[in-house]
mmCIF file of C-alpha atoms in Angstrom:
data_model
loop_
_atom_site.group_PDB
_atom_site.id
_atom_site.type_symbol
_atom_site.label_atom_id
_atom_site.label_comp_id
_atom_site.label_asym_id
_atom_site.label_seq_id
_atom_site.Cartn_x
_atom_site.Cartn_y
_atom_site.Cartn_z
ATOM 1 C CA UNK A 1 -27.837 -5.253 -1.793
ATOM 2 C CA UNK A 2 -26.688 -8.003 0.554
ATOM 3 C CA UNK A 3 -22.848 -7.835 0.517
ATOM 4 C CA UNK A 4 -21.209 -10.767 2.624
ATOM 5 C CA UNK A 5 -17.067 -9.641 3.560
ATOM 6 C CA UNK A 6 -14.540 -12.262 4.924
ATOM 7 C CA UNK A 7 -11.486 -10.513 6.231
ATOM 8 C CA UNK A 8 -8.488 -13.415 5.783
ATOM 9 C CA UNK A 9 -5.639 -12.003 8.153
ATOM 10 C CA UNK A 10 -6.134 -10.596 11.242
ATOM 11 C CA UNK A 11 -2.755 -8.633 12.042
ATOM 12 C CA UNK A 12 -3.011 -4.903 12.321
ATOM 13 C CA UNK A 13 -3.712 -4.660 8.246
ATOM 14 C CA UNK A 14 -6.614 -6.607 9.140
ATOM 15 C CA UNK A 15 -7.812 -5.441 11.500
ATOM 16 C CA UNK A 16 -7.556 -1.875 9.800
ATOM 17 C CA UNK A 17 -9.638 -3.354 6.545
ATOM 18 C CA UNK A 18 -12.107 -4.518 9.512
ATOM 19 C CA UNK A 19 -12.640 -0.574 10.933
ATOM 20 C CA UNK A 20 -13.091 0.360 7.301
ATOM 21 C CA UNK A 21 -16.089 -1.514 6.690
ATOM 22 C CA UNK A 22 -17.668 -0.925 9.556
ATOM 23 C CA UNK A 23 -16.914 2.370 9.287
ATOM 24 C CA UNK A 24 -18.363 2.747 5.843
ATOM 25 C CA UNK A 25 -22.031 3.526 6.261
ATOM 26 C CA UNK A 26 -21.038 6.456 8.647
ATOM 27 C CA UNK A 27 -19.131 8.557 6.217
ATOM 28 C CA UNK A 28 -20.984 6.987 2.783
ATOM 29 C CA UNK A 29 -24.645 5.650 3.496
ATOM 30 C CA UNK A 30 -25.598 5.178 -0.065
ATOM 31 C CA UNK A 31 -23.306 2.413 -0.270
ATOM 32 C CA UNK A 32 -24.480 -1.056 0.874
ATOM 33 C CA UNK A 33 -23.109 -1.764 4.695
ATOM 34 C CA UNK A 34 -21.166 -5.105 4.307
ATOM 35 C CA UNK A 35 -22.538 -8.194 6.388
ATOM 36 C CA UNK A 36 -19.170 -9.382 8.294
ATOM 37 C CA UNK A 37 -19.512 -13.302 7.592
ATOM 38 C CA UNK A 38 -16.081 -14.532 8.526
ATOM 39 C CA UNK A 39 -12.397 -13.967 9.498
ATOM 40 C CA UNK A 40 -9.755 -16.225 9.330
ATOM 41 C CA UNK A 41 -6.331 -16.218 10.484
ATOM 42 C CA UNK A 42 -4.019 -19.221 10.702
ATOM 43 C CA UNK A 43 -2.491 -17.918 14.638
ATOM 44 C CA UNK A 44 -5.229 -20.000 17.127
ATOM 45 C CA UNK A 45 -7.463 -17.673 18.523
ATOM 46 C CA UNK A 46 -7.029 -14.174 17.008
ATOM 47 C CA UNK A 47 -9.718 -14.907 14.172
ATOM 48 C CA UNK A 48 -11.871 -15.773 17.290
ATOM 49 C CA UNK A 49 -11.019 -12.589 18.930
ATOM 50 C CA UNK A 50 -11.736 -10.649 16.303
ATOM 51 C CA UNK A 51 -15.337 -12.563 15.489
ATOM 52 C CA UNK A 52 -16.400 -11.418 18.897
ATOM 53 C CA UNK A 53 -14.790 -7.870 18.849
ATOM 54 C CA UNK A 54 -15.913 -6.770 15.669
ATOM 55 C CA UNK A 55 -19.066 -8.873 15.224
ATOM 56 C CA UNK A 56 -17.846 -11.610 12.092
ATOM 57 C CA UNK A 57 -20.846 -14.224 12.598
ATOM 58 C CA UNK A 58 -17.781 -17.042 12.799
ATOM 59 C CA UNK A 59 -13.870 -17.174 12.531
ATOM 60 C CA UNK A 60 -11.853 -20.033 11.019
ATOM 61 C CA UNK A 61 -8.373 -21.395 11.029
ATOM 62 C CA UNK A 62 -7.696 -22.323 7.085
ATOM 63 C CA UNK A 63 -8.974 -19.357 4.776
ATOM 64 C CA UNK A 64 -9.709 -22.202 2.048
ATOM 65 C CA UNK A 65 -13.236 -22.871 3.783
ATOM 66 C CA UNK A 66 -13.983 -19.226 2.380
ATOM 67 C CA UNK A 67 -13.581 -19.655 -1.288
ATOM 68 C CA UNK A 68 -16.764 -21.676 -1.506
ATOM 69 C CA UNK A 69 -18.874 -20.051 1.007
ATOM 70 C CA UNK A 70 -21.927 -19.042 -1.390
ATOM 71 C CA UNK A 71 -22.380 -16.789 1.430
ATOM 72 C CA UNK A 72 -19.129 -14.429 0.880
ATOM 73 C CA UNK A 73 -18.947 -11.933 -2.056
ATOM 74 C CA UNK A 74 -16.287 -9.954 -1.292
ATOM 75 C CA UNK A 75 -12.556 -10.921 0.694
ATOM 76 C CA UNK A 76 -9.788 -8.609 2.053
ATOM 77 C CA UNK A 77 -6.701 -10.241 1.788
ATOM 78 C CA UNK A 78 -4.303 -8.920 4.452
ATOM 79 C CA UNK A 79 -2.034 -11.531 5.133
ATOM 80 C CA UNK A 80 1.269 -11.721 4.576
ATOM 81 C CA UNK A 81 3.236 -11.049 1.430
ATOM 82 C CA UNK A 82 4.342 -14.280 0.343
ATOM 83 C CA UNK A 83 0.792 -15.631 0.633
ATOM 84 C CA UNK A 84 -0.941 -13.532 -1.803
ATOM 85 C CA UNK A 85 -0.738 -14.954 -4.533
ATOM 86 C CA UNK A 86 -2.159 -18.817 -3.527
ATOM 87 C CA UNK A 87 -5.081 -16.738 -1.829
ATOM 88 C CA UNK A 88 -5.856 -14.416 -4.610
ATOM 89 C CA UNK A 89 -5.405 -16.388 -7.152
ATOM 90 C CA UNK A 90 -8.130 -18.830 -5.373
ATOM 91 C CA UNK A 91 -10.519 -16.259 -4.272
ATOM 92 C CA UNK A 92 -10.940 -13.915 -7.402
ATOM 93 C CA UNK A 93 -11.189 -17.778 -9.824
ATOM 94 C CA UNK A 94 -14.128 -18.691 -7.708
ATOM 95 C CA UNK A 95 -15.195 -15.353 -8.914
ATOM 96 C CA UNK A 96 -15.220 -13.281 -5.469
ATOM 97 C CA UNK A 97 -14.049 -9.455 -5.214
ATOM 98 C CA UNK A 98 -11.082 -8.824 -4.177
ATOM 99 C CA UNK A 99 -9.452 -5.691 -1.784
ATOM 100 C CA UNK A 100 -5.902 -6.882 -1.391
ATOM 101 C CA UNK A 101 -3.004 -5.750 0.558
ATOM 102 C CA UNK A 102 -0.119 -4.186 -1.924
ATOM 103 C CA UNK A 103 2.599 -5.683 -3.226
ATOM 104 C CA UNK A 104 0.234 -8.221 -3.908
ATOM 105 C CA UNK A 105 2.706 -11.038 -3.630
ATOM 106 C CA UNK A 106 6.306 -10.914 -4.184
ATOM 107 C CA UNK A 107 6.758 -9.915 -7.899
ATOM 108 C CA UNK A 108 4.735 -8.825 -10.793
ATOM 109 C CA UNK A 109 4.508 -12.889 -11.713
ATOM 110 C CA UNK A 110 2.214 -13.084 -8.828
ATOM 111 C CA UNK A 111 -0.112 -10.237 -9.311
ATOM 112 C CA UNK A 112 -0.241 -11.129 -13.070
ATOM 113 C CA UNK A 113 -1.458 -14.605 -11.950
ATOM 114 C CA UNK A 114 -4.705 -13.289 -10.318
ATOM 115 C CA UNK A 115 -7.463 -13.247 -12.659
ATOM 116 C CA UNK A 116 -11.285 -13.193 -12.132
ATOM 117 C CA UNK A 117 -14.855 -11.836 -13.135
ATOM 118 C CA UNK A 118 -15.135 -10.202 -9.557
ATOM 119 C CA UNK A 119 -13.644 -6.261 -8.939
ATOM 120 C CA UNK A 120 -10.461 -5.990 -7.370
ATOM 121 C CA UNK A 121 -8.803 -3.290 -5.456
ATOM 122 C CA UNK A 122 -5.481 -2.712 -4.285
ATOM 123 C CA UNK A 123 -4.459 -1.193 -1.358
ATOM 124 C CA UNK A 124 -2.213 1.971 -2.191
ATOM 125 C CA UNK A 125 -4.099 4.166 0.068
ATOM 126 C CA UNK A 126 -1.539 7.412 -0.018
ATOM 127 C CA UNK A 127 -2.970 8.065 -3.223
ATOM 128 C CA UNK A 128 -6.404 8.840 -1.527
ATOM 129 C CA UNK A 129 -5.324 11.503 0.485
ATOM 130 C CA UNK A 130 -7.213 14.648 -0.116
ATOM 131 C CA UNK A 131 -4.320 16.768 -0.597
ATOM 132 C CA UNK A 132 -3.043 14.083 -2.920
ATOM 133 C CA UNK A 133 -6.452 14.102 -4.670
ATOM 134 C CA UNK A 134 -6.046 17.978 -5.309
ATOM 135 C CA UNK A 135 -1.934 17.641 -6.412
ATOM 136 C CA UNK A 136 -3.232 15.708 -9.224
ATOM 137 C CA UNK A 137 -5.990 18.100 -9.638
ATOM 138 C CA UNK A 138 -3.202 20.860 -10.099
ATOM 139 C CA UNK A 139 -0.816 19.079 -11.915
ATOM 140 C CA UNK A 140 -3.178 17.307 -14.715
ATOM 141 C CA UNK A 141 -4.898 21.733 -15.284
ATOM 142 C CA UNK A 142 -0.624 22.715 -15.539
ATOM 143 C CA UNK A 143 -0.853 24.420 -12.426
ATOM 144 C CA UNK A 144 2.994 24.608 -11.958
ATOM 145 C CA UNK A 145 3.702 24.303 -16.191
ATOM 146 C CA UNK A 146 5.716 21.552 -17.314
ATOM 147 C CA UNK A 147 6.993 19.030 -14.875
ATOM 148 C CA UNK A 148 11.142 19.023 -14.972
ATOM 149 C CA UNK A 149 11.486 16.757 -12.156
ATOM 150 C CA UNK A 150 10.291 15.838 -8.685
ATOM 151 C CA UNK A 151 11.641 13.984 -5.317
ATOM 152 C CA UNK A 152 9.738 11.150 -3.515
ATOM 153 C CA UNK A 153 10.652 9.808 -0.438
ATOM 154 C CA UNK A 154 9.416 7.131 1.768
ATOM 155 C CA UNK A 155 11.612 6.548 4.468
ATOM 156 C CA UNK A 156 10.305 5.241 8.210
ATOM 157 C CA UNK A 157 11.786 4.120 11.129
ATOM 158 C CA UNK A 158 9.996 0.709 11.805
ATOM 159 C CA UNK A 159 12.768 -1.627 11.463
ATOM 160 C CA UNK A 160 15.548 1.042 12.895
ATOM 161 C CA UNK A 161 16.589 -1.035 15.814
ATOM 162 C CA UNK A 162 18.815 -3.775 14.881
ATOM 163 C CA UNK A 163 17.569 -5.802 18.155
ATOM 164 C CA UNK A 164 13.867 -5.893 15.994
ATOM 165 C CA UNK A 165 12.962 -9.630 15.174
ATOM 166 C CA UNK A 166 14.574 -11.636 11.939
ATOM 167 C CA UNK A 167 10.763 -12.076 10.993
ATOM 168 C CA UNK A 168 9.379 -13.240 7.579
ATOM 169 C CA UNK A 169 9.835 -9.323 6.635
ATOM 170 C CA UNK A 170 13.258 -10.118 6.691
ATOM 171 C CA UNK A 171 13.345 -12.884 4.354
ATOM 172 C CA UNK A 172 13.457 -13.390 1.296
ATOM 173 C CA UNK A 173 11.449 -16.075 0.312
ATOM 174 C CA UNK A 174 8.495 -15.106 2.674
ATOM 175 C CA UNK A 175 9.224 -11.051 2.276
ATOM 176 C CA UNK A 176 10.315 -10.688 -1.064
ATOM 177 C CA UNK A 177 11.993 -7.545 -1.513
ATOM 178 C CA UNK A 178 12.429 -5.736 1.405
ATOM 179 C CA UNK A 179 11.375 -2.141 1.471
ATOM 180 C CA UNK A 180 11.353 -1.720 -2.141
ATOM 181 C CA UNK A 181 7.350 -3.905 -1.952
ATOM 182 C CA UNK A 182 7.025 -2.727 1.338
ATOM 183 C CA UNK A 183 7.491 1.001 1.198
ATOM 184 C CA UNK A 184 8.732 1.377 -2.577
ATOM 185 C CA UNK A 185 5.518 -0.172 -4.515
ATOM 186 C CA UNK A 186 3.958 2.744 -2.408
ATOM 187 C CA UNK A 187 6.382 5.516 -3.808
ATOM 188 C CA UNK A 188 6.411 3.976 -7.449
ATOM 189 C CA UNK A 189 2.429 3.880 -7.408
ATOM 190 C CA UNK A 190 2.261 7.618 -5.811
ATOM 191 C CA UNK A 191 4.560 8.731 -8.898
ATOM 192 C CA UNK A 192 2.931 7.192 -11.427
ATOM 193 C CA UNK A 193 -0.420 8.307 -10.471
ATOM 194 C CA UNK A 194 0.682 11.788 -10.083
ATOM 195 C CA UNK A 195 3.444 11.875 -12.725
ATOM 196 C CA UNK A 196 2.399 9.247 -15.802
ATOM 197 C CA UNK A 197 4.635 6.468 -16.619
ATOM 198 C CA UNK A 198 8.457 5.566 -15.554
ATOM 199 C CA UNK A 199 10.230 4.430 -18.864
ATOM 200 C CA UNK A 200 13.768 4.103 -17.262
ATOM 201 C CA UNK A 201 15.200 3.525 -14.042
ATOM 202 C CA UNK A 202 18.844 3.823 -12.581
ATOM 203 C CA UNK A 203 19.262 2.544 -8.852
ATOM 204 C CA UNK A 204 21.045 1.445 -6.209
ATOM 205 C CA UNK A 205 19.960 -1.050 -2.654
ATOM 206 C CA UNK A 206 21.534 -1.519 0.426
ATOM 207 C CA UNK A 207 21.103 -4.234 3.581
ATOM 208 C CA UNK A 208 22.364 -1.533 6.036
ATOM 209 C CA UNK A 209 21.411 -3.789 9.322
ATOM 210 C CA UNK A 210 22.912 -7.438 7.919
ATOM 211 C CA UNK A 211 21.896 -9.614 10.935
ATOM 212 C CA UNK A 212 19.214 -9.431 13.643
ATOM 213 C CA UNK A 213 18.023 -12.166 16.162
ATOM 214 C CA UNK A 214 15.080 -14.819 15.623
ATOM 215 C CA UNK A 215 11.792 -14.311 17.851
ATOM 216 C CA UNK A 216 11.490 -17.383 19.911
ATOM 217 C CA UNK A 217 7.375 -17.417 19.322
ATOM 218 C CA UNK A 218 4.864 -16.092 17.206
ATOM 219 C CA UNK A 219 4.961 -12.213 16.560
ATOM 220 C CA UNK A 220 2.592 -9.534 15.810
ATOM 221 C CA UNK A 221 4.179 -5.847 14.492
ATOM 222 C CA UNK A 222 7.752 -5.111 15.118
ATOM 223 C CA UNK A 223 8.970 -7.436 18.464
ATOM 224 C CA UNK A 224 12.445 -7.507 19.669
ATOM 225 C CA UNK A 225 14.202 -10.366 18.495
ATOM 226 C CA UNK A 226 15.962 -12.534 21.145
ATOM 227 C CA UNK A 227 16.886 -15.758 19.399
ATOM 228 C CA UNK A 228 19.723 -16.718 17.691
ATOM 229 C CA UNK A 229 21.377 -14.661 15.048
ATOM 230 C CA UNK A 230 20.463 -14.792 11.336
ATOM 231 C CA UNK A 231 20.877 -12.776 8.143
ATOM 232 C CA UNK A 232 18.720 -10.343 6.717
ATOM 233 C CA UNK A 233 17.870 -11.505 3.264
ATOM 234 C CA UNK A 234 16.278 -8.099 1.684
ATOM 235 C CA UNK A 235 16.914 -4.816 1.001
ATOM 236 C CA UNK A 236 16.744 -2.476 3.490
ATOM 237 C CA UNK A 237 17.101 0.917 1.935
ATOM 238 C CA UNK A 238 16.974 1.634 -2.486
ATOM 239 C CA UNK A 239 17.627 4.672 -3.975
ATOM 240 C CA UNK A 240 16.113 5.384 -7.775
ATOM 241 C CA UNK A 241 16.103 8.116 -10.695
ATOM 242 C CA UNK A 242 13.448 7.358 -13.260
ATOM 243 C CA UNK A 243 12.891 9.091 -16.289
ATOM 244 C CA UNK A 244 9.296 9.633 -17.185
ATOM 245 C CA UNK A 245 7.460 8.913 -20.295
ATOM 246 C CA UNK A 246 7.088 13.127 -20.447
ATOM 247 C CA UNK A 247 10.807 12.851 -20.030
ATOM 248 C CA UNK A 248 10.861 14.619 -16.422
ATOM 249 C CA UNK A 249 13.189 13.407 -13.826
ATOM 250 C CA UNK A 250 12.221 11.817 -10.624
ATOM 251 C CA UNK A 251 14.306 11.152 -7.963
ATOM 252 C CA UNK A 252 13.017 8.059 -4.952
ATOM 253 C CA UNK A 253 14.382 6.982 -1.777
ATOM 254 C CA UNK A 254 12.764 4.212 0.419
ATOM 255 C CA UNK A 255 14.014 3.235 3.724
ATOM 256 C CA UNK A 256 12.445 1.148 6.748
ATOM 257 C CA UNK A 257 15.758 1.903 9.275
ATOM 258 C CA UNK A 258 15.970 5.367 8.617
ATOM 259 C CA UNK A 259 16.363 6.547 12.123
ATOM 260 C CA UNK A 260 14.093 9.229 14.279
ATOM 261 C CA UNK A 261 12.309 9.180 10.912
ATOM 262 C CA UNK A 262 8.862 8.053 11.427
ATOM 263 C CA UNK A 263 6.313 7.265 8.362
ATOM 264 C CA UNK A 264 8.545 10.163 6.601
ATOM 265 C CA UNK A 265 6.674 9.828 3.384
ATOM 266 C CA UNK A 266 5.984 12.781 0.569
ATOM 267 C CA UNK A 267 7.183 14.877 -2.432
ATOM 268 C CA UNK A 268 7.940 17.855 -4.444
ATOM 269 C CA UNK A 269 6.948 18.843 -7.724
ATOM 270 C CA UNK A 270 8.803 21.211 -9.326
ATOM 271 C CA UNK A 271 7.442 22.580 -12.832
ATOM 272 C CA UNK A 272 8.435 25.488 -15.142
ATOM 273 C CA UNK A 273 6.446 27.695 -13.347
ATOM 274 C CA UNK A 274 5.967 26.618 -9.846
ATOM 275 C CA UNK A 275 6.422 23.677 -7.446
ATOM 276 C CA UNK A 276 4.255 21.749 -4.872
ATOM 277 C CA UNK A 277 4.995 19.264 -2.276
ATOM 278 C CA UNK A 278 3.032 17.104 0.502
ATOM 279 C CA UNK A 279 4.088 15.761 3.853
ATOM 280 C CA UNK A 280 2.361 12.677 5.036
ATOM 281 C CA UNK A 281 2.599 13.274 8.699
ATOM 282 C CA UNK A 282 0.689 17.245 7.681
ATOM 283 C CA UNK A 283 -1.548 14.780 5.343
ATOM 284 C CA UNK A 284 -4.011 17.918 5.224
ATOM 285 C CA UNK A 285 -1.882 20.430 3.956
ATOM 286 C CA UNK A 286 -0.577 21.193 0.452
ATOM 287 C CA UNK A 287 2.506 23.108 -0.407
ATOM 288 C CA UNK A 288 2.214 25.123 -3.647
ATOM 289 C CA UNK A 289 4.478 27.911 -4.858
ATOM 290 C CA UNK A 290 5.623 28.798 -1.130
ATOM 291 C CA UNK A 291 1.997 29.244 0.121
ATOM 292 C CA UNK A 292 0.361 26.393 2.412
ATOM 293 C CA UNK A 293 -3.302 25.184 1.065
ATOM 294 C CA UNK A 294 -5.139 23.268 3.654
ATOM 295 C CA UNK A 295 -7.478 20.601 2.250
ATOM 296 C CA UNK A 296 -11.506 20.584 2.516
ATOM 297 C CA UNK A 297 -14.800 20.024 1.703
ATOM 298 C CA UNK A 298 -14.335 19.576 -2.396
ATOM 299 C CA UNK A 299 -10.543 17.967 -2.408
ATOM 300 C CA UNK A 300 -11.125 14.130 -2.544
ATOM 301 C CA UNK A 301 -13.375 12.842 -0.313
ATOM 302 C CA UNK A 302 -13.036 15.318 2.123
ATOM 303 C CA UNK A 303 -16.111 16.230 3.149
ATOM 304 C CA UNK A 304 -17.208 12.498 3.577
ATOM 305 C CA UNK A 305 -15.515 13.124 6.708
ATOM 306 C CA UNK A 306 -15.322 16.789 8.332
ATOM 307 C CA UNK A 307 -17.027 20.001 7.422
ATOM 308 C CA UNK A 308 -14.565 22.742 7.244
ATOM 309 C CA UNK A 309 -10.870 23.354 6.114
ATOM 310 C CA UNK A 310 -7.591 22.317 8.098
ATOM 311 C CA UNK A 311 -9.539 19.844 10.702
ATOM 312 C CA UNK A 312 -7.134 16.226 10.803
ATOM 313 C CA UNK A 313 -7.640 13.010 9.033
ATOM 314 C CA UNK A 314 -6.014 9.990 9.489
ATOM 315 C CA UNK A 315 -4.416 7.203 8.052
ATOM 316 C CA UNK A 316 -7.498 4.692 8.763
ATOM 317 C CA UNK A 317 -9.569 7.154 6.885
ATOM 318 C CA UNK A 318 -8.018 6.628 3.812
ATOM 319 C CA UNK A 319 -8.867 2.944 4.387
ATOM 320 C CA UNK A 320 -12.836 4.114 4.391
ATOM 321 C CA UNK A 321 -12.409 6.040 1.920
ATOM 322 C CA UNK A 322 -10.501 2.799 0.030
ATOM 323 C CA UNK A 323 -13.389 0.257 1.129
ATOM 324 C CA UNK A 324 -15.971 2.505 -0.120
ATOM 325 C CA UNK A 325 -14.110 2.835 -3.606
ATOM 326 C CA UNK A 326 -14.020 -1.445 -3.621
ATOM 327 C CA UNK A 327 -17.877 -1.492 -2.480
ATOM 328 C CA UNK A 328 -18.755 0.996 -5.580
ATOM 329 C CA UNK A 329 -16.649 -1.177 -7.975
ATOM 330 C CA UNK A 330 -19.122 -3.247 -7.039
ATOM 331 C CA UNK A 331 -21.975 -1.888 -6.962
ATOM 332 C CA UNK A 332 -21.196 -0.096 -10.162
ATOM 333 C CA UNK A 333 -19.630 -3.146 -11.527
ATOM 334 C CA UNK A 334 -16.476 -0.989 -13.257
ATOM 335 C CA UNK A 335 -13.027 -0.508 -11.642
ATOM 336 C CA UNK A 336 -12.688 2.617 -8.822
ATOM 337 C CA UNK A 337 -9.325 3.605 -7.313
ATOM 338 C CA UNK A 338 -5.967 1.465 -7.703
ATOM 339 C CA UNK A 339 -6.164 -1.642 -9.786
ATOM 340 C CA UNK A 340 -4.186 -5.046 -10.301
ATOM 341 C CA UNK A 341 -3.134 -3.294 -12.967
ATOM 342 C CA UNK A 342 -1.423 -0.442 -10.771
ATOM 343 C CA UNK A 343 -0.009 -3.668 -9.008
ATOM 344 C CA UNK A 344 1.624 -4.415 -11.766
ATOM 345 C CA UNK A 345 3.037 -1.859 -12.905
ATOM 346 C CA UNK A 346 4.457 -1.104 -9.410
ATOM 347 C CA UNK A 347 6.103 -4.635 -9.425
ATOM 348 C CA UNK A 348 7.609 -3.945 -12.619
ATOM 349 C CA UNK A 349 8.986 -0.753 -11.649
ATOM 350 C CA UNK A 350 10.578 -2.727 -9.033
ATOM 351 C CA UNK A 351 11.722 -5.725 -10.521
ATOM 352 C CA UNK A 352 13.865 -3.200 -12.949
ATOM 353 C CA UNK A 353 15.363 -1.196 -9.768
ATOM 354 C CA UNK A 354 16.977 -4.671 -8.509
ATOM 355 C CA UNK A 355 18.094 -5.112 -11.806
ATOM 356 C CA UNK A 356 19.660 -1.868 -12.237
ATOM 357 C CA UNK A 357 21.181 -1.955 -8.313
ATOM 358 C CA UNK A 358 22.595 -5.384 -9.146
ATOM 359 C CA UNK A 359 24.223 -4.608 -12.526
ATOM 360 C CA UNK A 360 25.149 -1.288 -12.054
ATOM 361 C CA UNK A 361 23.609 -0.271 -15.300
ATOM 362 C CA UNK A 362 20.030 1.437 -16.532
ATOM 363 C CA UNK A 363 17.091 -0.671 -16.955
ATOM 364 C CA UNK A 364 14.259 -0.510 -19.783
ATOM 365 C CA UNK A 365 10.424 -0.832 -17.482
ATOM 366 C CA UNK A 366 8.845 -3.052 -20.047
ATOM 367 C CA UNK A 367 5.154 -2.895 -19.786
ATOM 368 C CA UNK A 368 3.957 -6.652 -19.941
ATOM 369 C CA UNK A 369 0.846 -6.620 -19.256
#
């Protein structure tokens, strides 16, 4: 099977989409190894740097040359938020797969607006985690009983320093809403998959750093800012309680200043009978009923990767293990791993936290779509 992938966005995102692919036929050889056709990116010369790095047969400036290109089956949209939508909508109506970046735009409108014959995956990666994999594994056989409630956090320190740069993260028109798509859609996706559906939600946001400075030139990650002042436009830090379809409880906190608190992202469980909990930054290990399980061979897709118990993963192995879910959508031509549909749902989740933060009363998640 002749798969040609264009990568649109070169940042790091890309360039972690990029690894995957390559990657691919290492840890899943009866999958189809993607021919790299094309990158673009809009900054001059990074989608040329990455042609010759990673071996694209060309790079281009405008990503619209792609959506014709009889040549390309398959795109991975990693570009910014607020540029989603125009790209997938384009891509996935002239009928290409699609792995794109989550929020996937900057509200549920935009997701909802991408529609195609091609498979589409989006990129909630957390969920792929092999100690994640077996927490649902538990929780679905009633492992711990009944589920009474649960705490999720996703807190980081990326944006800690208020001398970072007033980038398009920052705004609101380019980044949408802050942490909550950032951080949150991750969160709201991880508790759905584990826990079922959020019916209600009571919440509160907070802009805790209100102005930073401008960059002065084009930037790439988390610069320091040393332009003129300007205000930060999106939320900073949310805090949620949701009440499940099951009627558990579920308390969420999401926060990209939360200082000395790097990529501080997990949960507890706690059930009628037991409890469990993960830790991203011990991604291998599993906390159930005060005894530590370390993940292997037989929990996700494990042994795709290492041989025995307790060795590391990493974060850009859950991005192989994501591209080879979108390459067997393909190949199988039915949906593997998170969906538009997960997108969503995430979005509305999120859309009903503002709504509850800004008039200080519950909100009803309706379930459009």
């Amino acid at each position: 099977m002749n798969l040609g992938v264009a990568v649109v966005g070169m940042g790091w995102m890309g360039r972690v989409h990029t690894r995957s692919y390559l990657r691919v036929r290492h840890h899943y050889p009866d999958l189809p190894q993607p021919v790299m056709i094309s990158v673009a990116d809009g900054v001059p010369g990074r989608a040329e740097a990455a042609a010759a790095q990673f071996g694209f047969g060309e790079s281009t400036l405008d990503w619209r040359t792609l959506v014709d290109d009889p040549r390309v089956h398959a795109v991975s949209v990693t570009a910014p938020n607020f540029l989603h939508r125009e790209m997938g909508v384009a891509f996935a109506a002239a009928g290409k797969h699609l792995w794109i970046e989550k929020p996937v735009g900057l509200a549920a409108d935009d997701a909802r607006a991408i529609t195609g014959p091609g498979q589409m995956t989006v990129g909630f990666n957390y969920r792929h985690a092999p100690a994640v994999v077996k927490a649902h594994a538990l929780l679905t056989a009633g492992a711990i009983g009944e589920v009474t409630h649960a705490r999720f956090s996703f807190c980081s320190d990326y944006a800690a320093s208020p001398d970072d740069a007033l980038t398009w993260r920052f705004e609101r028109e380019r980044g949408g809403n802050g942490v909550l798509g950032d951080l949150g859609s991750h969160a709201v996706d991880l508790i759905r998959h584990l826990l079922g559906e959020i019916t209600e939600v009571r919440a509160d946001t907070a802009i805790l750093i209100p102005e930073r400075r401008r960059p002065l030139g084009v930037t790439s990650g988390h610069e320091r800012g040393t332009g003129e002042l300007g205000a930060v436009e999106n939320e900073d830090w949310f805090g949620a309680q949701f009440r499940m379809a099951s009627q558990a409880r579920v308390s969420c906190e999401a926060s990209r200043v939360a200082v000395d608190s790097p990529n501080a992202y997990g949960f507890t469980v706690y059930g009628r009978t037991g409890s469990l909990s993960w830790d991203f930054r011990r991604m291998g290990e599993l906390r159930v009923r005060d005894e530590t399980i370390f993940t292997g061979p037989g929990d996700g897709d494990f042994g795709a990767f290492q041989p025995g118990a307790a060795i590391a993963m990493s974060y850009d192995d859950l991005k192989v293990i994501e591209a080879s879910l979108f390459l067997r959508s393909i190949v199988d031509g039915t949906p593997h791993g998170p969906t538009l549909t997960d997108a969503i749902r995430a979005a509305e989740v999120l859309e009903a936290i503002e709504i509850s933060a800004s008039t200080g009363r519950n909100r009803l998640v309706l379930l459009k779509s």
